[in-house]
mmCIF file of C-alpha atoms in Angstrom:
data_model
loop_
_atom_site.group_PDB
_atom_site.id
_atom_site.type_symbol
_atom_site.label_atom_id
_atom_site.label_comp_id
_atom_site.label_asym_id
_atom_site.label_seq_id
_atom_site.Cartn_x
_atom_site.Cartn_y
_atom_site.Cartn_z
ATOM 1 C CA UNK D 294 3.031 -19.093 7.436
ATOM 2 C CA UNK D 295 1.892 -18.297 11.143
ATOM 3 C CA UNK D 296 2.552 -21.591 11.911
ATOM 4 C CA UNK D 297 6.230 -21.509 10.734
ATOM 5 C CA UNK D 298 6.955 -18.133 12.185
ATOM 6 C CA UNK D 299 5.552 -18.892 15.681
ATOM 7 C CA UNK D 300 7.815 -21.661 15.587
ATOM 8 C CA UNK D 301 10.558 -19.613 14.737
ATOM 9 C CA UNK D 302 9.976 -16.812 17.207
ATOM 10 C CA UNK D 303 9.708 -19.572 20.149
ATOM 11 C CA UNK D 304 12.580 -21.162 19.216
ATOM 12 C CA UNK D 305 14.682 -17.781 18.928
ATOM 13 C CA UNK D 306 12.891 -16.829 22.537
ATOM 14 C CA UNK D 307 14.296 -20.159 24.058
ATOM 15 C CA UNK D 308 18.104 -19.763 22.009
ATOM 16 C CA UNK D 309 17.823 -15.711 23.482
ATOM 17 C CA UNK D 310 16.413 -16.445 26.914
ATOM 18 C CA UNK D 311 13.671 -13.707 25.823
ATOM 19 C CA UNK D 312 10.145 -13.552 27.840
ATOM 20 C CA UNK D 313 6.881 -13.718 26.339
ATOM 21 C CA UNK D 314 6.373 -9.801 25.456
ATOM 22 C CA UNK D 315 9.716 -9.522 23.435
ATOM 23 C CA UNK D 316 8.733 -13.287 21.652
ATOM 24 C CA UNK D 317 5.474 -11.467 20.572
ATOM 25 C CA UNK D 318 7.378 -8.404 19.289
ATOM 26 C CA UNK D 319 9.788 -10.701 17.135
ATOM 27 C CA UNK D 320 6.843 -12.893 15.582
ATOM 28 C CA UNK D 321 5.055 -9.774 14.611
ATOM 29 C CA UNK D 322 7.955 -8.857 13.056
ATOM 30 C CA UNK D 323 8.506 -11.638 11.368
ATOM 31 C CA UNK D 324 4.987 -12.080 10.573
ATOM 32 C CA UNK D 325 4.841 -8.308 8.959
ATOM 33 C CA UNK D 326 8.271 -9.247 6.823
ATOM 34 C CA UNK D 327 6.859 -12.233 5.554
ATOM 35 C CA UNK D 328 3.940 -11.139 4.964
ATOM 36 C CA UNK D 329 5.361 -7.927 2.910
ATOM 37 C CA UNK D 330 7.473 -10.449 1.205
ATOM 38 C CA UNK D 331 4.744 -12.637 0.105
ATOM 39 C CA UNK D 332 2.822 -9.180 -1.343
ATOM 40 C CA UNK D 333 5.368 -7.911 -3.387
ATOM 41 C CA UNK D 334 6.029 -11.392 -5.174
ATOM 42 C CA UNK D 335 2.108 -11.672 -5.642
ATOM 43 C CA UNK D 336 2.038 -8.359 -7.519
ATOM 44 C CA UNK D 337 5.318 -9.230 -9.546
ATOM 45 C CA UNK D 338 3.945 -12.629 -10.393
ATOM 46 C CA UNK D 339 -0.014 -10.974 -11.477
ATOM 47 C CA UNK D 340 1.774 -8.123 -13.094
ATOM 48 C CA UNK D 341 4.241 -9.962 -15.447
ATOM 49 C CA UNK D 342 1.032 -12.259 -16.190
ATOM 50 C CA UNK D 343 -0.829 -9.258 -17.506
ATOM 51 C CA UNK D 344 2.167 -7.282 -18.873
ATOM 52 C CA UNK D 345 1.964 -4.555 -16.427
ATOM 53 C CA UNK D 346 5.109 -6.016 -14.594
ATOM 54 C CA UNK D 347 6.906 -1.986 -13.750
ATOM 55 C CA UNK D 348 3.741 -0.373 -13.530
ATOM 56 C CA UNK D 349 1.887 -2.486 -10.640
ATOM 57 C CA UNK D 350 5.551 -2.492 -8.900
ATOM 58 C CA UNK D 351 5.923 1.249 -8.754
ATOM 59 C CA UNK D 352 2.233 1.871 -7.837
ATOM 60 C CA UNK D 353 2.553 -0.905 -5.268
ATOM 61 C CA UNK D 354 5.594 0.649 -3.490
ATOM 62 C CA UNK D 355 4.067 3.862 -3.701
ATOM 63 C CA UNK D 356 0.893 2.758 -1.871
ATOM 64 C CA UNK D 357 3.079 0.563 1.076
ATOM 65 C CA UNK D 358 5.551 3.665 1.474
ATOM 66 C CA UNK D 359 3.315 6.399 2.414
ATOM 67 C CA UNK D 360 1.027 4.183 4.383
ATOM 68 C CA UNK D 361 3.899 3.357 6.791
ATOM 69 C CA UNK D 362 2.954 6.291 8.183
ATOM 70 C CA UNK D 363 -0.202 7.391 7.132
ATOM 71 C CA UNK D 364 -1.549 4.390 7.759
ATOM 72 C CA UNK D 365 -5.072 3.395 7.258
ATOM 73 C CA UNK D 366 -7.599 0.268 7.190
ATOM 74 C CA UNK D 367 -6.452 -3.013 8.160
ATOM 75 C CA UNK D 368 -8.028 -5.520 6.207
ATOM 76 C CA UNK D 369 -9.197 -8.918 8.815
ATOM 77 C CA UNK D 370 -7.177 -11.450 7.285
ATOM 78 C CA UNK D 371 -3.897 -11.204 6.340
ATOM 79 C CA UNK D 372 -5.140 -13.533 2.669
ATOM 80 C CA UNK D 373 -7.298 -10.274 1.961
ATOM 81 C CA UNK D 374 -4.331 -7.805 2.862
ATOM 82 C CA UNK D 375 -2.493 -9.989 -0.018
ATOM 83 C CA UNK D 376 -5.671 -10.077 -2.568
ATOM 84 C CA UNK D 377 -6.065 -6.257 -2.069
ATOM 85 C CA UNK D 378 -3.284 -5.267 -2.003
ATOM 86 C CA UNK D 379 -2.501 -7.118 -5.449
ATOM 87 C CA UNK D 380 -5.510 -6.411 -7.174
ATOM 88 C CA UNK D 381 -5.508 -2.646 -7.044
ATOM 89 C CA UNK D 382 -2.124 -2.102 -8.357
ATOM 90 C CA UNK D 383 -2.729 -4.418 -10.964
ATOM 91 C CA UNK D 384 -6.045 -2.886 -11.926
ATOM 92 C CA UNK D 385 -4.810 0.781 -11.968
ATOM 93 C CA UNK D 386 -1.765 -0.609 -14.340
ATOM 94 C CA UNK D 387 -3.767 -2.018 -16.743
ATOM 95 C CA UNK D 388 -6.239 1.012 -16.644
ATOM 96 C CA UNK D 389 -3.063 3.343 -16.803
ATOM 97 C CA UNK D 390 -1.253 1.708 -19.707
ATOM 98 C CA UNK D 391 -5.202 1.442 -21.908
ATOM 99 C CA UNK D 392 -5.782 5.061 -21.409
ATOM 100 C CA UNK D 393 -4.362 7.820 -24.150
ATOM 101 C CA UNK D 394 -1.518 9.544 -21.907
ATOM 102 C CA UNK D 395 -0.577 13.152 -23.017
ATOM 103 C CA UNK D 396 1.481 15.639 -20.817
ATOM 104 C CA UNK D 397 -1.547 17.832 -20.483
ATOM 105 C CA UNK D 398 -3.509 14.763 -18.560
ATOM 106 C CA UNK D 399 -0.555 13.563 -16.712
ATOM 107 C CA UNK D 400 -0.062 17.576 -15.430
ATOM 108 C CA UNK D 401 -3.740 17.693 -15.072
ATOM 109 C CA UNK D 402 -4.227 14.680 -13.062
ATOM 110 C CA UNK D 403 -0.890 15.293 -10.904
ATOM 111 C CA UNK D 404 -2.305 18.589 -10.064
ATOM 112 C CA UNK D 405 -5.594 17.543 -8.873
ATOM 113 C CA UNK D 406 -3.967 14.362 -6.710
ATOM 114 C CA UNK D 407 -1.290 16.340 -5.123
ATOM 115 C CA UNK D 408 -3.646 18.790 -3.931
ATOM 116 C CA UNK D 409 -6.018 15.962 -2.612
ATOM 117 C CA UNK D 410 -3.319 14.011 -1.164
ATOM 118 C CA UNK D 411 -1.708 17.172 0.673
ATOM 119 C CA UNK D 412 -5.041 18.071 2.358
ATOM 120 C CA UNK D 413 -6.631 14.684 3.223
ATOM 121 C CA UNK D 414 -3.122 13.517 4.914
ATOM 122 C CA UNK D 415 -2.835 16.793 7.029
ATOM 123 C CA UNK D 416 -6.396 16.684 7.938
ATOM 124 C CA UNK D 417 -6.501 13.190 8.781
ATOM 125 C CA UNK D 418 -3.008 11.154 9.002
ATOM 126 C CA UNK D 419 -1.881 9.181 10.705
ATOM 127 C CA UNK D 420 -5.025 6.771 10.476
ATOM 128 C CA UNK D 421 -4.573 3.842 13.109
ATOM 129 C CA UNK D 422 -6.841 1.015 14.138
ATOM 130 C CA UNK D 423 -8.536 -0.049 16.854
ATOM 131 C CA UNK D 424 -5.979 -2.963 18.003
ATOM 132 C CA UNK D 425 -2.638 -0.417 17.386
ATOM 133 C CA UNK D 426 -4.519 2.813 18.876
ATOM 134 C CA UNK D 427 -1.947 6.032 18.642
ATOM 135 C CA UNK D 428 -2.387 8.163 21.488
ATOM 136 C CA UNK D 429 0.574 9.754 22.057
ATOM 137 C CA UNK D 430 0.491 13.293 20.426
ATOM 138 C CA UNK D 431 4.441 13.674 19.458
ATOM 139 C CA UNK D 432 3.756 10.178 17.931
ATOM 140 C CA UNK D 433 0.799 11.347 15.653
ATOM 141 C CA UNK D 434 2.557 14.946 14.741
ATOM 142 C CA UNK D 435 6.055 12.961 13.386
ATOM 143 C CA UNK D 436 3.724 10.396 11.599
ATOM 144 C CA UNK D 437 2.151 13.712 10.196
ATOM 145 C CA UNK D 438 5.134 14.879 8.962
ATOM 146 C CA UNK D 439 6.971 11.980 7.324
ATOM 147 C CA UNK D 440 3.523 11.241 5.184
ATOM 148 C CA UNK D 441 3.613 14.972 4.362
ATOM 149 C CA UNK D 442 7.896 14.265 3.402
ATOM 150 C CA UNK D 443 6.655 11.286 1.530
ATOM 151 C CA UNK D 444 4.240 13.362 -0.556
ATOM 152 C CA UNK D 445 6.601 15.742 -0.986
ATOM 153 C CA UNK D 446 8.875 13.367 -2.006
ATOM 154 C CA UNK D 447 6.628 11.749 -4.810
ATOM 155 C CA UNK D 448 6.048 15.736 -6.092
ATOM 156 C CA UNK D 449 10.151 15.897 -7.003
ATOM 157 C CA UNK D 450 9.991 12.188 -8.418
ATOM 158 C CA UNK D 451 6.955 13.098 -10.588
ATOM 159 C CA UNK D 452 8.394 17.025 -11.632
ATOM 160 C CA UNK D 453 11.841 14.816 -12.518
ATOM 161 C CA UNK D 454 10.351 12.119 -14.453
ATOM 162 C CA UNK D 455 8.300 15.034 -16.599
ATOM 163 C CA UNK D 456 11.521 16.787 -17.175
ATOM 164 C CA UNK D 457 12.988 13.511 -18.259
ATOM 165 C CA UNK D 458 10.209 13.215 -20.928
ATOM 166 C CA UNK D 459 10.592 16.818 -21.636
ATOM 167 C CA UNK D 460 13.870 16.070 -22.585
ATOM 168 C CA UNK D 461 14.001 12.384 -23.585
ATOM 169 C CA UNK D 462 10.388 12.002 -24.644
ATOM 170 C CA UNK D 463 9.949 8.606 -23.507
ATOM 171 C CA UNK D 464 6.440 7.930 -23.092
ATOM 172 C CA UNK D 465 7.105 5.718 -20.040
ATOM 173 C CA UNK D 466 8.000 8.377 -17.762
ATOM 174 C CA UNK D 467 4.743 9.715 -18.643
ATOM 175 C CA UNK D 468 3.198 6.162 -17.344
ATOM 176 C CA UNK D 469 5.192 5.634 -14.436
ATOM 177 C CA UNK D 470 4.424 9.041 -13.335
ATOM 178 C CA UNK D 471 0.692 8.535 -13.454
ATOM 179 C CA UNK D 472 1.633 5.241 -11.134
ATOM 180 C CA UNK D 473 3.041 6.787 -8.593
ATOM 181 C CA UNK D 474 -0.032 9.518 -8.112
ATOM 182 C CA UNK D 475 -2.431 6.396 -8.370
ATOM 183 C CA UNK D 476 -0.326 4.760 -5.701
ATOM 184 C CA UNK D 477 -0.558 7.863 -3.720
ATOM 185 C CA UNK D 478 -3.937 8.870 -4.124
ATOM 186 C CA UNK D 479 -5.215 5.238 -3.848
ATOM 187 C CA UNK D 480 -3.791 5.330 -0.110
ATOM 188 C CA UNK D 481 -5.011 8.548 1.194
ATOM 189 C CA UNK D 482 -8.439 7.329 -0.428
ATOM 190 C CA UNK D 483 -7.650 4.533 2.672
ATOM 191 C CA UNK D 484 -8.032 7.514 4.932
ATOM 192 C CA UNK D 485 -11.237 8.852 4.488
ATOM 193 C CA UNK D 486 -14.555 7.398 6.021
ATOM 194 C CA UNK D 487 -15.931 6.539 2.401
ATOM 195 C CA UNK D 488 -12.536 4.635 1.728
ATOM 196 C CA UNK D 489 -12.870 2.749 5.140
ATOM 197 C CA UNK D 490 -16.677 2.517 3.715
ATOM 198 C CA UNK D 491 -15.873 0.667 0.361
ATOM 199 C CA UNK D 492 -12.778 -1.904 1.948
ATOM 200 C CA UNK D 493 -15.043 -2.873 4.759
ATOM 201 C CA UNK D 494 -17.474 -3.950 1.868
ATOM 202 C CA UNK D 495 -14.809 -5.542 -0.300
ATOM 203 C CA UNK D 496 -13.130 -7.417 2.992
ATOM 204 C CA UNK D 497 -17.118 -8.745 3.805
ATOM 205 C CA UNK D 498 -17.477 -9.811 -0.052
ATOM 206 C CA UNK D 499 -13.966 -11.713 0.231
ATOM 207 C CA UNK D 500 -14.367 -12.929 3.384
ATOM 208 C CA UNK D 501 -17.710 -14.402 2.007
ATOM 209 C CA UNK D 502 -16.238 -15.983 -0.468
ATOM 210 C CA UNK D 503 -13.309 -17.626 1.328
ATOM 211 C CA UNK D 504 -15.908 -18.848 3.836
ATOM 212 C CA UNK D 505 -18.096 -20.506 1.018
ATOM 213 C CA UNK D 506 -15.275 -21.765 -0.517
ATOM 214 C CA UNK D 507 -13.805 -23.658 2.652
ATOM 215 C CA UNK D 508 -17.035 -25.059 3.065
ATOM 216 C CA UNK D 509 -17.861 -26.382 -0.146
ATOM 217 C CA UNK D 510 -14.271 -28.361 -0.032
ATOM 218 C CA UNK D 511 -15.797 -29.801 3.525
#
């Protein structure tokens, strides 16, 4: 895929008359689209394999939204971005929809990862990495505020999908409510030094793997 989109961006720079700077900013573009692309259609694939098709969506979009500008850890390949960014979704579906959901745990559990997600994201977003440092201060403070919007957000979506079931008493709503705090507390997790902890492990166990992998097929 970097291949292809290299090939794009230098053919767009020559068509444009664009220098080298603005042919970097339009592959990384690309790059980030395709790449975003490629993740969603992974977790709609895995997720409609294991019946968990809506749920791994919503909790998917729910993670990618907030850490737009929350952000977070970067994984070191963009193959591990994909695999962990499908497996978690997928796992907290399947863990979501095997678990006895009453009103009292979804209220419970909303309570508890609202709170949590409201104090770790003021005390510590936006999260950026070493390559994309953020050192301008207006920067950080806006960041700030649209992951405290998004949070915000995610309360009204959750407080309207329990009025729905209040009302409608579909037990979905119930389910797809518990996603989107999963999503959301799965992310800010991301923020902390223990989350950072825990992916760098999971990146080194991948990465491990991959490596063993490409050599046994040598």
């Amino acid at each position: 895929m970097l291949k292809i989109v290299n090939a794009i961006s230098k053919w767009m720079a020559i068509k444009l008359d664009l220098d080298d700077e603005k042919k970097d900013v339009i592959a990384y573009g690309m790059f980030a689209f395709f790449q975003s692309i490629f993740c969603i259609l992974l977790v709609i694939i895995v997720g409609f394999i294991f019946h968990v098709l809506v749920e791994a969506v919503i909790i998917s979009f729910s993670i990618a939204i907030l850490r737009k500008s929350s952000g977070g850890i970067h994984a070191s390949t963009p193959g591990i971005c994909a695999i962990v960014g499908t497996l978690v979704p997928i796992i907290c579906s399947l863990i979501i929809k095997n678990i006895n959901i009453t009103l009292y745990v979804v209220i419970f559990f909303g309570v508890i990862a609202f709170l949590i997600s409201y104090m770790l994201v003021y005390k510590l977003a936006p999260v950026d990495s070493i390559k994309k440092p953020i050192k301008n201060t207006k920067k950080r403070l806006k960041l700030k505020r649209k992951s405290i919007i998004t949070i915000s957000v995610y309360l009204v979506l959750v407080i309207l999908n329990l009025i729905a079931y209040y009302i409608w008493e579909s037990y979905d709503l119930m389910v797809y409510s518990l996603c989107i705090c999963s999503g959301m507390l799965w992310q800010v997790f991301t923020l902390t030094k223990i989350g950072h902890l825990l992916l760098s492990k999971v990146d080194d166990f991948l990465s491990n793997i991959i490596s063993y992998e490409a050599c046994e097929k040598r």
